[in-house]
Amino acid sequence: MKSVLVAFSGGVDSTFLLKVAVDTLGYDHVLAVTADSETYPSSELEEAKRLAAKIGARHVVISTSELEIPGYKENNKNRCYFCKKGLFEELEPLRKKYGLNHIVYGLIADDLSEYRPGTKAAQESGVRGPLQEAGLYKDEIRALSKQMGLETWDKPSFACLSSRIAYGEMITVQKLSKVEQAEQVIRSLGIRQVRVRHHGDLARIEVEPGDMDTILTNRDHIYNQLEQIGYKFITLDLKGYKSGSMNKVLTK
C-alpha cells in the first residue's frame, strides 16, 4: 500500500492496524485520524491520543457531527452507512493533503458475518480493510496484539453510543449523554464490558454473565443513579452482553 491514513478509534482493531502500519511502512507514511463527535465518548478520545503517541504515530483529531449527516439521526437500519459515508468524505481531503495512497479502517473477518451497512460505504469510497483482507478474526487480533505488547489486547469491545439507541428512535445529544453517563455508573463498579441499551424511558443493561452478581448486589445504587440520569425503568438483560444485539429487531 506504500502509505495509509488510518481511521483510528483507539479500539482493539484500529490500534493493532495502526501499530502494524507504522511498523511496516514507517512514521512518514502513516497518519492516524480520529473523529471527535457526539457519539464518541471523551474518555475514548483521550485514550486514542495516548495510544497513538505510545505507538509513535502521527495523529490528527478532527471534529465531526454525525447528527448533521442527512439520514443519520432518524436511526433507521442504514444508520451506520450514513455514518461511515460521512466519515470517509471527511478523511479524503486529509488523505490528499498528506499525499497518502489509501484510507484504511479496522474492518475484520468477523464483521462479514454480521449486519454492517458501513462496509458498503467503504466499498463505494474505495476504503480498504487490511485486517479483513488478511482474514484476521477478533480472537487472532487480540492474541497478536498481546504478542506485540499492545495494552488493547484485552480491551472491551466498543461501538459508538448511537448503537445503544433502539432503531426508529430519533438520536439526540441528550440521549447519547444519558447512555454515556449510565455506562460510566456501571463501569465504576469494576465492570469492563457493558452496554446500556436505550429504549425510551427504559434502560436495558447488558454485561457478561459473570458480572450479573455485581449488578444485582448494587441494584439499589444503580437504580438510583440511572433514575437521576432520567430513566424510569432499569432492567438487566438475562442473555448478557451481545455485540449488535439491537439488530435482533431487523428482519433478514
GROMACS .gro file of N, CA and C in nm, residues 102-207:
model
  318
  102HIS      N    1  -0.384   0.543   0.046
  102HIS     CA    2  -0.507   0.474   0.081
  102HIS      C    3  -0.563   0.521   0.215
  103ILE      N    4  -0.695   0.510   0.230
  103ILE     CA    5  -0.762   0.519   0.360
  103ILE      C    6  -0.794   0.376   0.402
  104VAL      N    7  -0.760   0.342   0.526
  104VAL     CA    8  -0.788   0.208   0.577
  104VAL      C    9  -0.862   0.219   0.711
  105TYR      N   10  -0.938   0.115   0.744
  105TYR     CA   11  -1.011   0.114   0.871
  105TYR      C   12  -1.013  -0.027   0.927
  106GLY      N   13  -1.062  -0.040   1.051
  106GLY     CA   14  -1.048  -0.164   1.126
  106GLY      C   15  -1.152  -0.271   1.098
  107LEU      N   16  -1.191  -0.289   0.975
  107LEU     CA   17  -1.280  -0.400   0.939
  107LEU      C   18  -1.207  -0.532   0.961
  108ILE      N   19  -1.275  -0.630   1.022
  108ILE     CA   20  -1.215  -0.760   1.047
  108ILE      C   21  -1.302  -0.872   0.990
  109ALA      N   22  -1.249  -0.993   0.987
  109ALA     CA   23  -1.320  -1.104   0.925
  109ALA      C   24  -1.455  -1.131   0.992
  110ASP      N   25  -1.463  -1.113   1.124
  110ASP     CA   26  -1.589  -1.135   1.197
  110ASP      C   27  -1.702  -1.049   1.141
  111ASP      N   28  -1.667  -0.928   1.095
  111ASP     CA   29  -1.769  -0.832   1.054
  111ASP      C   30  -1.849  -0.878   0.933
  112LEU      N   31  -1.792  -0.965   0.852
  112LEU     CA   32  -1.860  -1.009   0.731
  112LEU      C   33  -1.979  -1.100   0.762
  113SER      N   34  -1.982  -1.154   0.884
  113SER     CA   35  -2.094  -1.241   0.922
  113SER      C   36  -2.200  -1.165   1.002
  114GLU      N   37  -2.181  -1.034   1.019
  114GLU     CA   38  -2.275  -0.951   1.092
  114GLU      C   39  -2.336  -0.846   0.999
  115TYR      N   40  -2.441  -0.781   1.048
  115TYR     CA   41  -2.504  -0.675   0.970
  115TYR      C   42  -2.419  -0.549   0.983
  116ARG      N   43  -2.348  -0.512   0.877
  116ARG     CA   44  -2.256  -0.399   0.879
  116ARG      C   45  -2.277  -0.313   0.754
  117PRO      N   46  -2.379  -0.227   0.753
  117PRO     CA   47  -2.402  -0.143   0.635
  117PRO      C   48  -2.288  -0.047   0.605
  118GLY      N   49  -2.202  -0.023   0.705
  118GLY     CA   50  -2.087   0.065   0.683
  118GLY      C   51  -1.989   0.011   0.581
  119THR      N   52  -1.989  -0.122   0.562
  119THR     CA   53  -1.896  -0.180   0.465
  119THR      C   54  -1.931  -0.136   0.322
  120LYS      N   55  -2.059  -0.114   0.296
  120LYS     CA   56  -2.100  -0.066   0.163
  120LYS      C   57  -2.043   0.074   0.139
  121ALA      N   58  -2.046   0.159   0.241
  121ALA     CA   59  -1.991   0.294   0.229
  121ALA      C   60  -1.841   0.287   0.201
  122ALA      N   61  -1.771   0.194   0.266
  122ALA     CA   62  -1.628   0.178   0.244
  122ALA      C   63  -1.599   0.137   0.100
  123GLN      N   64  -1.677   0.042   0.050
  123GLN     CA   65  -1.658  -0.004  -0.087
  123GLN      C   66  -1.682   0.109  -0.186
  124GLU      N   67  -1.786   0.186  -0.164
  124GLU     CA   68  -1.818   0.298  -0.253
  124GLU      C   69  -1.709   0.405  -0.251
  125SER      N   70  -1.642   0.419  -0.135
  125SER     CA   71  -1.540   0.524  -0.118
  125SER      C   72  -1.399   0.474  -0.148
  126GLY      N   73  -1.385   0.347  -0.182
  126GLY     CA   74  -1.252   0.293  -0.210
  126GLY      C   75  -1.167   0.276  -0.086
  127VAL      N   76  -1.231   0.263   0.030
  127VAL     CA   77  -1.160   0.246   0.157
  127VAL      C   78  -1.138   0.098   0.181
  128ARG      N   79  -1.018   0.063   0.228
  128ARG     CA   80  -0.983  -0.078   0.243
  128ARG      C   81  -0.974  -0.120   0.390
  129GLY      N   82  -0.997  -0.249   0.413
  129GLY     CA   83  -0.987  -0.308   0.547
  129GLY      C   84  -0.881  -0.416   0.548
  130PRO      N   85  -0.754  -0.381   0.569
  130PRO     CA   86  -0.643  -0.478   0.558
  130PRO      C   87  -0.657  -0.598   0.651
  131LEU      N   88  -0.714  -0.579   0.769
  131LEU     CA   89  -0.727  -0.692   0.862
  131LEU      C   90  -0.826  -0.795   0.807
  132GLN      N   91  -0.933  -0.747   0.749
  132GLN     CA   92  -1.031  -0.838   0.688
  132GLN      C   93  -0.971  -0.903   0.564
  133GLU      N   94  -0.897  -0.825   0.486
  133GLU     CA   95  -0.835  -0.880   0.366
  133GLU      C   96  -0.737  -0.992   0.401
  134ALA      N   97  -0.673  -0.980   0.517
  134ALA     CA   98  -0.579  -1.082   0.565
  134ALA      C   99  -0.650  -1.200   0.631
  135GLY      N  100  -0.784  -1.190   0.645
  135GLY     CA  101  -0.861  -1.298   0.705
  135GLY      C  102  -0.846  -1.308   0.855
  136LEU      N  103  -0.817  -1.197   0.921
  136LEU     CA  104  -0.795  -1.199   1.066
  136LEU      C  105  -0.925  -1.180   1.144
  137TYR      N  106  -0.945  -1.268   1.242
  137TYR     CA  107  -1.061  -1.261   1.330
  137TYR      C  108  -1.023  -1.194   1.463
  138LYS      N  109  -1.124  -1.154   1.538
  138LYS     CA  110  -1.101  -1.079   1.662
  138LYS      C  111  -1.009  -1.153   1.759
  139ASP      N  112  -1.035  -1.282   1.779
  139ASP     CA  113  -0.951  -1.358   1.872
  139ASP      C  114  -0.805  -1.358   1.828
  140GLU      N  115  -0.781  -1.366   1.698
  140GLU     CA  116  -0.644  -1.364   1.647
  140GLU      C  117  -0.580  -1.227   1.666
  141ILE      N  118  -0.659  -1.123   1.644
  141ILE     CA  119  -0.607  -0.986   1.661
  141ILE      C  120  -0.572  -0.961   1.807
  142ARG      N  121  -0.654  -1.011   1.898
  142ARG     CA  122  -0.622  -0.996   2.040
  142ARG      C  123  -0.493  -1.071   2.075
  143ALA      N  124  -0.479  -1.194   2.022
  143ALA     CA  125  -0.359  -1.273   2.050
  143ALA      C  126  -0.234  -1.206   1.994
  144LEU      N  127  -0.243  -1.156   1.871
  144LEU     CA  128  -0.129  -1.088   1.809
  144LEU      C  129  -0.097  -0.957   1.881
  145SER      N  130  -0.201  -0.887   1.925
  145SER     CA  131  -0.180  -0.762   1.999
  145SER      C  132  -0.105  -0.790   2.129
  146LYS      N  133  -0.140  -0.898   2.195
  146LYS     CA  134  -0.071  -0.936   2.319
  146LYS      C  135   0.076  -0.967   2.291
  147GLN      N  136   0.102  -1.040   2.184
  147GLN     CA  137   0.239  -1.073   2.147
  147GLN      C  138   0.321  -0.947   2.119
  148MET      N  139   0.256  -0.845   2.063
  148MET     CA  140   0.325  -0.722   2.026
  148MET      C  141   0.333  -0.623   2.142
  149GLY      N  142   0.276  -0.660   2.255
  149GLY     CA  143   0.281  -0.574   2.373
  149GLY      C  144   0.182  -0.460   2.372
  150LEU      N  145   0.075  -0.472   2.292
  150LEU     CA  146  -0.027  -0.367   2.289
  150LEU      C  147  -0.123  -0.388   2.406
  151GLU      N  148  -0.143  -0.283   2.485
  151GLU     CA  149  -0.229  -0.294   2.603
  151GLU      C  150  -0.376  -0.314   2.568
  152THR      N  151  -0.411  -0.290   2.442
  152THR     CA  152  -0.551  -0.304   2.400
  152THR      C  153  -0.588  -0.450   2.372
  153TRP      N  154  -0.496  -0.542   2.393
  153TRP     CA  155  -0.524  -0.682   2.357
  153TRP      C  156  -0.648  -0.737   2.429
  154ASP      N  157  -0.671  -0.688   2.551
  154ASP     CA  158  -0.790  -0.735   2.624
  154ASP      C  159  -0.889  -0.622   2.651
  155LYS      N  160  -0.881  -0.515   2.573
  155LYS     CA  161  -0.974  -0.404   2.589
  155LYS      C  162  -1.115  -0.447   2.550
  156PRO      N  163  -1.215  -0.411   2.628
  156PRO     CA  164  -1.354  -0.448   2.593
  156PRO      C  165  -1.392  -0.393   2.456
  157SER      N  166  -1.478  -0.466   2.387
  157SER     CA  167  -1.526  -0.421   2.257
  157SER      C  168  -1.603  -0.291   2.274
  158PHE      N  169  -1.592  -0.205   2.174
  158PHE     CA  170  -1.659  -0.075   2.183
  158PHE      C  171  -1.728  -0.044   2.051
  159ALA      N  172  -1.841   0.021   2.059
  159ALA     CA  173  -1.912   0.072   1.942
  159ALA      C  174  -1.964   0.211   1.976
  160CYS      N  175  -1.997   0.289   1.876
  160CYS     CA  176  -2.042   0.426   1.902
  160CYS      C  177  -2.168   0.426   1.988
  161LEU      N  178  -2.190   0.535   2.058
  161LEU     CA  179  -2.301   0.544   2.152
  161LEU      C  180  -2.437   0.530   2.083
  162SER      N  181  -2.444   0.565   1.956
  162SER     CA  182  -2.571   0.554   1.884
  162SER      C  183  -2.619   0.410   1.875
  163SER      N  184  -2.526   0.315   1.881
  163SER     CA  185  -2.564   0.174   1.871
  163SER      C  186  -2.644   0.128   1.991
  164ARG      N  187  -2.652   0.211   2.095
  164ARG     CA  188  -2.731   0.177   2.215
  164ARG      C  189  -2.877   0.217   2.201
  165ILE      N  190  -2.909   0.299   2.103
  165ILE     CA  191  -3.044   0.353   2.091
  165ILE      C  192  -3.126   0.269   1.993
  166ALA      N  193  -3.245   0.230   2.035
  166ALA     CA  194  -3.329   0.140   1.954
  166ALA      C  195  -3.357   0.200   1.817
  167TYR      N  196  -3.350   0.115   1.714
  167TYR     CA  197  -3.380   0.160   1.578
  167TYR      C  198  -3.517   0.226   1.574
  168GLY      N  199  -3.525   0.334   1.497
  168GLY     CA  200  -3.651   0.405   1.481
  168GLY      C  201  -3.671   0.517   1.580
  169GLU      N  202  -3.591   0.517   1.687
  169GLU     CA  203  -3.599   0.624   1.787
  169GLU      C  204  -3.497   0.732   1.751
  170MET      N  205  -3.541   0.855   1.739
  170MET     CA  206  -3.455   0.965   1.698
  170MET      C  207  -3.333   0.976   1.790
  171ILE      N  208  -3.216   0.993   1.731
  171ILE     CA  209  -3.094   1.011   1.808
  171ILE      C  210  -3.075   1.159   1.839
  172THR      N  211  -3.051   1.190   1.966
  172THR     CA  212  -3.025   1.328   2.008
  172THR      C  213  -2.903   1.330   2.098
  173VAL      N  214  -2.848   1.449   2.115
  173VAL     CA  215  -2.732   1.466   2.204
  173VAL      C  216  -2.770   1.427   2.346
  174GLN      N  217  -2.892   1.460   2.388
  174GLN     CA  218  -2.937   1.430   2.523
  174GLN      C  219  -2.941   1.279   2.549
  175LYS      N  220  -2.991   1.203   2.453
  175LYS     CA  221  -2.997   1.057   2.468
  175LYS      C  222  -2.857   0.996   2.472
  176LEU      N  223  -2.769   1.045   2.387
  176LEU     CA  224  -2.631   0.995   2.385
  176LEU      C  225  -2.563   1.022   2.519
  177SER      N  226  -2.590   1.139   2.575
  177SER     CA  227  -2.532   1.175   2.705
  177SER      C  228  -2.584   1.084   2.815
  178LYS      N  229  -2.714   1.053   2.811
  178LYS     CA  230  -2.773   0.964   2.911
  178LYS      C  231  -2.707   0.826   2.907
  179VAL      N  232  -2.688   0.775   2.787
  179VAL     CA  233  -2.624   0.643   2.772
  179VAL      C  234  -2.482   0.646   2.825
  180GLU      N  235  -2.407   0.750   2.788
  180GLU     CA  236  -2.267   0.759   2.833
  180GLU      C  237  -2.259   0.766   2.985
  181GLN      N  238  -2.345   0.847   3.047
  181GLN     CA  239  -2.345   0.859   3.194
  181GLN      C  240  -2.384   0.727   3.260
  182ALA      N  241  -2.484   0.660   3.203
  182ALA     CA  242  -2.530   0.534   3.261
  182ALA      C  243  -2.421   0.427   3.255
  183GLU      N  244  -2.348   0.421   3.145
  183GLU     CA  245  -2.242   0.322   3.133
  183GLU      C  246  -2.125   0.354   3.227
  184GLN      N  247  -2.103   0.481   3.253
  184GLN     CA  248  -2.000   0.519   3.348
  184GLN      C  249  -2.035   0.471   3.489
  185VAL      N  250  -2.164   0.474   3.523
  185VAL     CA  251  -2.208   0.424   3.654
  185VAL      C  252  -2.174   0.276   3.667
  186ILE      N  253  -2.201   0.198   3.563
  186ILE     CA  254  -2.174   0.054   3.567
  186ILE      C  255  -2.024   0.028   3.572
  187ARG      N  256  -1.947   0.101   3.493
  187ARG     CA  257  -1.802   0.080   3.492
  187ARG      C  258  -1.738   0.116   3.626
  188SER      N  259  -1.799   0.209   3.697
  188SER     CA  260  -1.743   0.249   3.828
  188SER      C  261  -1.747   0.135   3.928
  189LEU      N  262  -1.824   0.030   3.897
  189LEU     CA  263  -1.834  -0.088   3.985
  189LEU      C  264  -1.727  -0.191   3.951
  190GLY      N  265  -1.640  -0.158   3.855
  190GLY     CA  266  -1.534  -0.251   3.816
  190GLY      C  267  -1.573  -0.341   3.700
  191ILE      N  268  -1.686  -0.314   3.637
  191ILE     CA  269  -1.732  -0.393   3.522
  191ILE      C  270  -1.677  -0.330   3.395
  192ARG      N  271  -1.607  -0.408   3.315
  192ARG     CA  272  -1.540  -0.354   3.197
  192ARG      C  273  -1.627  -0.357   3.072
  193GLN      N  274  -1.695  -0.469   3.050
  193GLN     CA  275  -1.776  -0.483   2.928
  193GLN      C  276  -1.922  -0.458   2.960
  194VAL      N  277  -1.975  -0.347   2.908
  194VAL     CA  278  -2.113  -0.310   2.940
  194VAL      C  279  -2.175  -0.236   2.822
  195ARG      N  280  -2.303  -0.258   2.805
  195ARG     CA  281  -2.385  -0.177   2.716
  195ARG      C  282  -2.511  -0.139   2.793
  196VAL      N  283  -2.548  -0.012   2.788
  196VAL     CA  284  -2.679   0.030   2.838
  196VAL      C  285  -2.762   0.065   2.716
  197ARG      N  286  -2.854  -0.023   2.682
  197ARG     CA  287  -2.939  -0.004   2.564
  197ARG      C  288  -3.055   0.089   2.600
  198HIS      N  289  -3.077   0.187   2.515
  198HIS     CA  290  -3.176   0.292   2.541
  198HIS      C  291  -3.305   0.261   2.465
  199HIS      N  292  -3.412   0.237   2.541
  199HIS     CA  293  -3.545   0.213   2.483
  199HIS      C  294  -3.641   0.314   2.544
  200GLY      N  295  -3.634   0.438   2.500
  200GLY     CA  296  -3.720   0.541   2.557
  200GLY      C  297  -3.688   0.564   2.703
  201ASP      N  298  -3.787   0.540   2.791
  201ASP     CA  299  -3.767   0.558   2.936
  201ASP      C  300  -3.700   0.438   3.001
  202LEU      N  301  -3.676   0.333   2.923
  202LEU     CA  302  -3.622   0.210   2.978
  202LEU      C  303  -3.474   0.192   2.942
  203ALA      N  304  -3.394   0.158   3.041
  203ALA     CA  305  -3.252   0.126   3.021
  203ALA      C  306  -3.235  -0.025   3.037
  204ARG      N  307  -3.179  -0.089   2.935
  204ARG     CA  308  -3.156  -0.234   2.940
  204ARG      C  309  -3.005  -0.257   2.951
  205ILE      N  310  -2.964  -0.309   3.065
  205ILE     CA  311  -2.822  -0.326   3.094
  205ILE      C  312  -2.773  -0.462   3.045
  206GLU      N  313  -2.669  -0.461   2.963
  206GLU     CA  314  -2.605  -0.585   2.918
  206GLU      C  315  -2.463  -0.591   2.976
  207VAL      N  316  -2.435  -0.700   3.048
  207VAL     CA  317  -2.299  -0.727   3.098
  207VAL      C  318  -2.271  -0.875   3.076
   0.00000   0.00000   0.00000
